[in-house]
Amino acid sequence: MAKKKNKNVLRPWCWYCEREFEDEKVLMQHQKAKHFKCQMCPRRLNTAGGLAVHIQQVHKLEPENLPRIENALPMRDGYEIEIFGMEGIPAPDIADYKRRKEIELGLAAGSISAPQAKRPKIENKPISEDDLRNMLEQHKKLMGASAEASSSATATNSAVYGAGPQTYAQPVPPPGFVPPPGFQPGGPGAPPFPPYPGPG
């Protein structure tokens, strides 16, 4: 069964040609294929600005000689506005499009709402020096607590049920090994090799 379409939610639409789409991914594919396609080579770009840069750098055209954006409505075929999907569409154009859609669908003014944002916008606001210091202190406390916890965990994990430190046996020299005179394995002061027991 098909999903019901909500008439009161504005669907993604292309600013260049005003075609509507089910979702923004398809809209971006459309823009790349129909509007941001280089007329001189097979390259397709993500934005009009990217297309302009490509044409200027690769095909060596001056900005005043750039071709107009393909398949766009009049007055929307320039490179001045940077649009990526629905992002960057001027607010007056969105309001005008909504008003025309409401008239087309016979809805009351203001009854169509914008689609919900895919991800919340994060505000980048400056942090005061005092707030930054407080955040740093909290971070240091947190890191200090985690460092203490990890060091105590390491200490408890290294001991096996209260056993003493492990000792290793002195290595046995290979068969036929004759140490040179004055040779001390492990350096001076280290105990000498035990005598080789011989084969068998």
CSV table of N, CA, C and O in Angstrom, one decimal, residues 18-80:
chain,number,residue,atom,x,y,z
A,18,GLU,N,11.5,24.5,-10.7
A,18,GLU,CA,10.3,24.3,-9.9
A,18,GLU,C,9.7,22.9,-10.0
A,18,GLU,O,8.5,22.8,-9.7
A,19,ARG,N,10.5,21.9,-10.3
A,19,ARG,CA,10.0,20.6,-10.3
A,19,ARG,C,10.0,20.0,-8.8
A,19,ARG,O,10.9,20.3,-8.1
A,20,GLU,N,9.0,19.3,-8.4
A,20,GLU,CA,8.9,18.7,-7.1
A,20,GLU,C,9.5,17.3,-7.1
A,20,GLU,O,9.4,16.6,-8.0
A,21,PHE,N,10.0,16.9,-5.9
A,21,PHE,CA,10.6,15.6,-5.7
A,21,PHE,C,10.1,15.0,-4.4
A,21,PHE,O,9.7,15.7,-3.5
A,22,GLU,N,10.2,13.6,-4.3
A,22,GLU,CA,9.8,12.9,-3.1
A,22,GLU,C,10.7,13.2,-1.9
A,22,GLU,O,10.3,13.3,-0.8
A,23,ASP,N,12.0,13.3,-2.2
A,23,ASP,CA,13.0,13.6,-1.2
A,23,ASP,C,14.1,14.4,-1.7
A,23,ASP,O,14.3,14.5,-2.9
A,24,GLU,N,14.9,14.9,-0.8
A,24,GLU,CA,16.0,15.9,-1.2
A,24,GLU,C,17.1,15.2,-1.9
A,24,GLU,O,17.8,15.8,-2.8
A,25,LYS,N,17.4,13.9,-1.7
A,25,LYS,CA,18.4,13.2,-2.4
A,25,LYS,C,18.1,13.2,-3.9
A,25,LYS,O,19.0,13.4,-4.7
A,26,VAL,N,16.9,12.9,-4.2
A,26,VAL,CA,16.5,12.8,-5.6
A,26,VAL,C,16.6,14.2,-6.2
A,26,VAL,O,17.0,14.4,-7.4
A,27,LEU,N,16.2,15.2,-5.5
A,27,LEU,CA,16.4,16.6,-5.9
A,27,LEU,C,17.8,16.9,-6.3
A,27,LEU,O,18.1,17.5,-7.3
A,28,MET,N,18.7,16.5,-5.4
A,28,MET,CA,20.2,16.8,-5.6
A,28,MET,C,20.7,16.1,-6.9
A,28,MET,O,21.5,16.6,-7.6
A,29,GLN,N,20.2,14.9,-7.1
A,29,GLN,CA,20.6,14.1,-8.3
A,29,GLN,C,20.1,14.8,-9.5
A,29,GLN,O,20.8,14.9,-10.5
A,30,HIS,N,18.8,15.3,-9.4
A,30,HIS,CA,18.2,16.1,-10.5
A,30,HIS,C,19.1,17.3,-10.9
A,30,HIS,O,19.4,17.6,-12.0
A,31,GLN,N,19.4,18.1,-9.8
A,31,GLN,CA,20.2,19.3,-10.1
A,31,GLN,C,21.5,19.0,-10.7
A,31,GLN,O,21.9,19.7,-11.6
A,32,LYS,N,22.1,18.0,-10.2
A,32,LYS,CA,23.4,17.6,-10.8
A,32,LYS,C,23.3,17.2,-12.3
A,32,LYS,O,24.2,17.5,-13.1
A,33,ALA,N,22.3,16.4,-12.6
A,33,ALA,CA,22.1,15.9,-14.0
A,33,ALA,C,21.5,17.0,-14.9
A,33,ALA,O,21.9,17.0,-16.1
A,34,LYS,N,20.6,17.8,-14.5
A,34,LYS,CA,20.0,18.8,-15.4
A,34,LYS,C,20.5,20.2,-15.4
A,34,LYS,O,20.4,20.9,-16.4
A,35,HIS,N,21.0,20.6,-14.2
A,35,HIS,CA,21.4,22.0,-14.1
A,35,HIS,C,22.9,22.3,-14.0
A,35,HIS,O,23.4,23.3,-14.4
A,36,PHE,N,23.6,21.4,-13.3
A,36,PHE,CA,25.0,21.6,-13.0
A,36,PHE,C,25.9,20.7,-13.9
A,36,PHE,O,26.9,20.2,-13.5
A,37,LYS,N,25.4,20.5,-15.1
A,37,LYS,CA,26.2,19.7,-16.1
A,37,LYS,C,27.0,20.6,-17.0
A,37,LYS,O,26.4,21.6,-17.5
A,38,CYS,N,28.2,20.3,-17.1
A,38,CYS,CA,29.1,21.1,-18.0
A,38,CYS,C,28.7,20.9,-19.4
A,38,CYS,O,28.5,19.8,-19.9
A,39,GLN,N,28.5,22.0,-20.2
A,39,GLN,CA,28.1,21.9,-21.6
A,39,GLN,C,29.3,21.6,-22.5
A,39,GLN,O,29.1,21.2,-23.7
A,40,MET,N,30.5,21.6,-22.0
A,40,MET,CA,31.7,21.4,-22.8
A,40,MET,C,32.4,20.1,-22.6
A,40,MET,O,33.3,19.7,-23.3
A,41,CYS,N,32.0,19.4,-21.5
A,41,CYS,CA,32.6,18.1,-21.2
A,41,CYS,C,31.5,17.3,-20.4
A,41,CYS,O,30.5,17.8,-20.0
A,42,PRO,N,31.7,16.0,-20.1
A,42,PRO,CA,30.7,15.2,-19.4
A,42,PRO,C,30.6,15.5,-17.9
A,42,PRO,O,29.9,14.8,-17.2
A,43,ARG,N,31.4,16.4,-17.4
A,43,ARG,CA,31.5,16.6,-15.9
A,43,ARG,C,30.1,17.1,-15.4
A,43,ARG,O,29.5,18.0,-16.0
A,44,ARG,N,29.7,16.6,-14.2
A,44,ARG,CA,28.5,17.1,-13.5
A,44,ARG,C,29.0,17.5,-12.1
A,44,ARG,O,29.7,16.8,-11.5
A,45,LEU,N,28.5,18.6,-11.7
A,45,LEU,CA,29.0,19.2,-10.4
A,45,LEU,C,27.8,19.3,-9.4
A,45,LEU,O,26.6,19.1,-9.8
A,46,ASN,N,28.1,19.6,-8.1
A,46,ASN,CA,27.1,19.7,-7.1
A,46,ASN,C,26.4,21.0,-7.0
A,46,ASN,O,25.2,21.1,-6.5
A,47,THR,N,27.0,22.1,-7.4
A,47,THR,CA,26.4,23.4,-7.3
A,47,THR,C,26.7,24.2,-8.5
A,47,THR,O,27.7,23.9,-9.2
A,48,ALA,N,26.0,25.3,-8.6
A,48,ALA,CA,26.3,26.3,-9.7
A,48,ALA,C,27.6,26.9,-9.6
A,48,ALA,O,28.4,27.1,-10.5
A,49,GLY,N,28.0,27.2,-8.3
A,49,GLY,CA,29.3,27.8,-8.1
A,49,GLY,C,30.4,26.8,-8.5
A,49,GLY,O,31.5,27.2,-9.0
A,50,GLY,N,30.2,25.5,-8.2
A,50,GLY,CA,31.2,24.5,-8.6
A,50,GLY,C,31.3,24.4,-10.1
A,50,GLY,O,32.4,24.3,-10.6
A,51,LEU,N,30.2,24.5,-10.7
A,51,LEU,CA,30.2,24.5,-12.2
A,51,LEU,C,30.9,25.7,-12.8
A,51,LEU,O,31.7,25.6,-13.7
A,52,ALA,N,30.7,26.9,-12.2
A,52,ALA,CA,31.4,28.1,-12.7
A,52,ALA,C,32.9,28.0,-12.5
A,52,ALA,O,33.6,28.3,-13.4
A,53,VAL,N,33.3,27.5,-11.3
A,53,VAL,CA,34.8,27.3,-11.1
A,53,VAL,C,35.3,26.3,-12.1
A,53,VAL,O,36.4,26.5,-12.7
A,54,HIS,N,34.6,25.2,-12.3
A,54,HIS,CA,35.1,24.2,-13.3
A,54,HIS,C,35.3,24.8,-14.6
A,54,HIS,O,36.3,24.6,-15.3
A,55,ILE,N,34.3,25.5,-15.1
A,55,ILE,CA,34.3,26.1,-16.5
A,55,ILE,C,35.5,27.1,-16.6
A,55,ILE,O,36.2,27.1,-17.6
A,56,GLN,N,35.7,27.9,-15.5
A,56,GLN,CA,36.8,28.9,-15.6
A,56,GLN,C,38.1,28.2,-15.5
A,56,GLN,O,39.0,28.6,-16.3
A,57,GLN,N,38.3,27.2,-14.7
A,57,GLN,CA,39.6,26.6,-14.5
A,57,GLN,C,40.0,25.6,-15.6
A,57,GLN,O,41.1,25.6,-16.1
A,58,VAL,N,39.0,24.8,-16.0
A,58,VAL,CA,39.3,23.7,-16.9
A,58,VAL,C,39.1,24.2,-18.4
A,58,VAL,O,40.0,23.9,-19.2
A,59,HIS,N,38.1,25.0,-18.6
A,59,HIS,CA,37.8,25.4,-20.0
A,59,HIS,C,38.3,26.8,-20.3
A,59,HIS,O,38.1,27.3,-21.4
A,60,LYS,N,38.9,27.5,-19.3
A,60,LYS,CA,39.5,28.8,-19.4
A,60,LYS,C,38.6,29.9,-19.9
A,60,LYS,O,39.0,30.7,-20.7
A,61,LEU,N,37.3,29.8,-19.5
A,61,LEU,CA,36.4,30.9,-19.9
A,61,LEU,C,36.4,32.0,-18.8
A,61,LEU,O,36.6,31.7,-17.6
A,62,GLU,N,36.3,33.2,-19.2
A,62,GLU,CA,36.2,34.3,-18.3
A,62,GLU,C,34.8,34.3,-17.6
A,62,GLU,O,33.8,33.9,-18.2
A,63,PRO,N,34.7,34.9,-16.4
A,63,PRO,CA,33.4,34.9,-15.7
A,63,PRO,C,32.2,35.5,-16.5
A,63,PRO,O,31.1,35.0,-16.5
A,64,GLU,N,32.5,36.5,-17.3
A,64,GLU,CA,31.5,37.2,-18.1
A,64,GLU,C,31.1,36.4,-19.3
A,64,GLU,O,30.0,36.6,-19.9
A,65,ASN,N,31.8,35.3,-19.7
A,65,ASN,CA,31.5,34.5,-20.8
A,65,ASN,C,30.9,33.1,-20.4
A,65,ASN,O,30.8,32.3,-21.3
A,66,LEU,N,30.6,33.0,-19.1
A,66,LEU,CA,30.1,31.7,-18.7
A,66,LEU,C,28.7,31.4,-19.3
A,66,LEU,O,27.9,32.3,-19.4
A,67,PRO,N,28.5,30.2,-19.7
A,67,PRO,CA,27.1,29.9,-20.3
A,67,PRO,C,26.1,29.9,-19.2
A,67,PRO,O,26.4,29.7,-18.0
A,68,ARG,N,24.9,30.2,-19.5
A,68,ARG,CA,23.8,30.2,-18.5
A,68,ARG,C,23.5,28.8,-18.0
A,68,ARG,O,23.8,27.8,-18.7
A,69,ILE,N,23.0,28.6,-16.8
A,69,ILE,CA,22.6,27.3,-16.3
A,69,ILE,C,21.5,26.7,-17.1
A,69,ILE,O,20.5,27.3,-17.4
A,70,GLU,N,21.8,25.5,-17.5
A,70,GLU,CA,20.8,24.8,-18.4
A,70,GLU,C,19.5,24.5,-17.7
A,70,GLU,O,19.4,24.2,-16.5
A,71,ASN,N,18.4,24.4,-18.5
A,71,ASN,CA,17.1,24.0,-18.1
A,71,ASN,C,16.5,24.8,-16.9
A,71,ASN,O,15.8,24.3,-16.1
A,72,ALA,N,17.0,26.1,-16.8
A,72,ALA,CA,16.5,26.9,-15.7
A,72,ALA,C,15.5,27.9,-16.2
A,72,ALA,O,15.5,28.3,-17.3
A,73,LEU,N,14.6,28.3,-15.2
A,73,LEU,CA,13.6,29.4,-15.5
A,73,LEU,C,14.4,30.7,-15.8
A,73,LEU,O,15.5,30.9,-15.3
A,74,PRO,N,13.7,31.6,-16.5
A,74,PRO,CA,14.3,32.9,-16.7
A,74,PRO,C,14.6,33.6,-15.4
A,74,PRO,O,13.9,33.4,-14.4
A,75,MET,N,15.7,34.3,-15.3
A,75,MET,CA,16.1,35.0,-14.1
A,75,MET,C,16.7,34.0,-13.0
A,75,MET,O,17.0,34.5,-11.9
A,76,ARG,N,16.7,32.7,-13.3
A,76,ARG,CA,17.3,31.8,-12.3
A,76,ARG,C,18.4,31.0,-13.0
A,76,ARG,O,18.7,29.9,-12.5
A,77,ASP,N,18.9,31.5,-14.1
A,77,ASP,CA,19.9,30.8,-14.8
A,77,ASP,C,21.3,31.3,-14.6
A,77,ASP,O,22.2,31.1,-15.4
A,78,GLY,N,21.5,32.1,-13.5
A,78,GLY,CA,22.8,32.7,-13.2
A,78,GLY,C,23.5,32.0,-12.1
A,78,GLY,O,23.0,31.0,-11.5
A,79,TYR,N,24.7,32.4,-11.8
A,79,TYR,CA,25.6,31.7,-10.9
A,79,TYR,C,25.7,32.5,-9.5
A,79,TYR,O,26.5,32.1,-8.7
A,80,GLU,N,24.9,33.5,-9.4
A,80,GLU,CA,25.0,34.4,-8.2
A,80,GLU,C,24.6,33.7,-6.9
A,80,GLU,O,25.1,34.0,-5.8
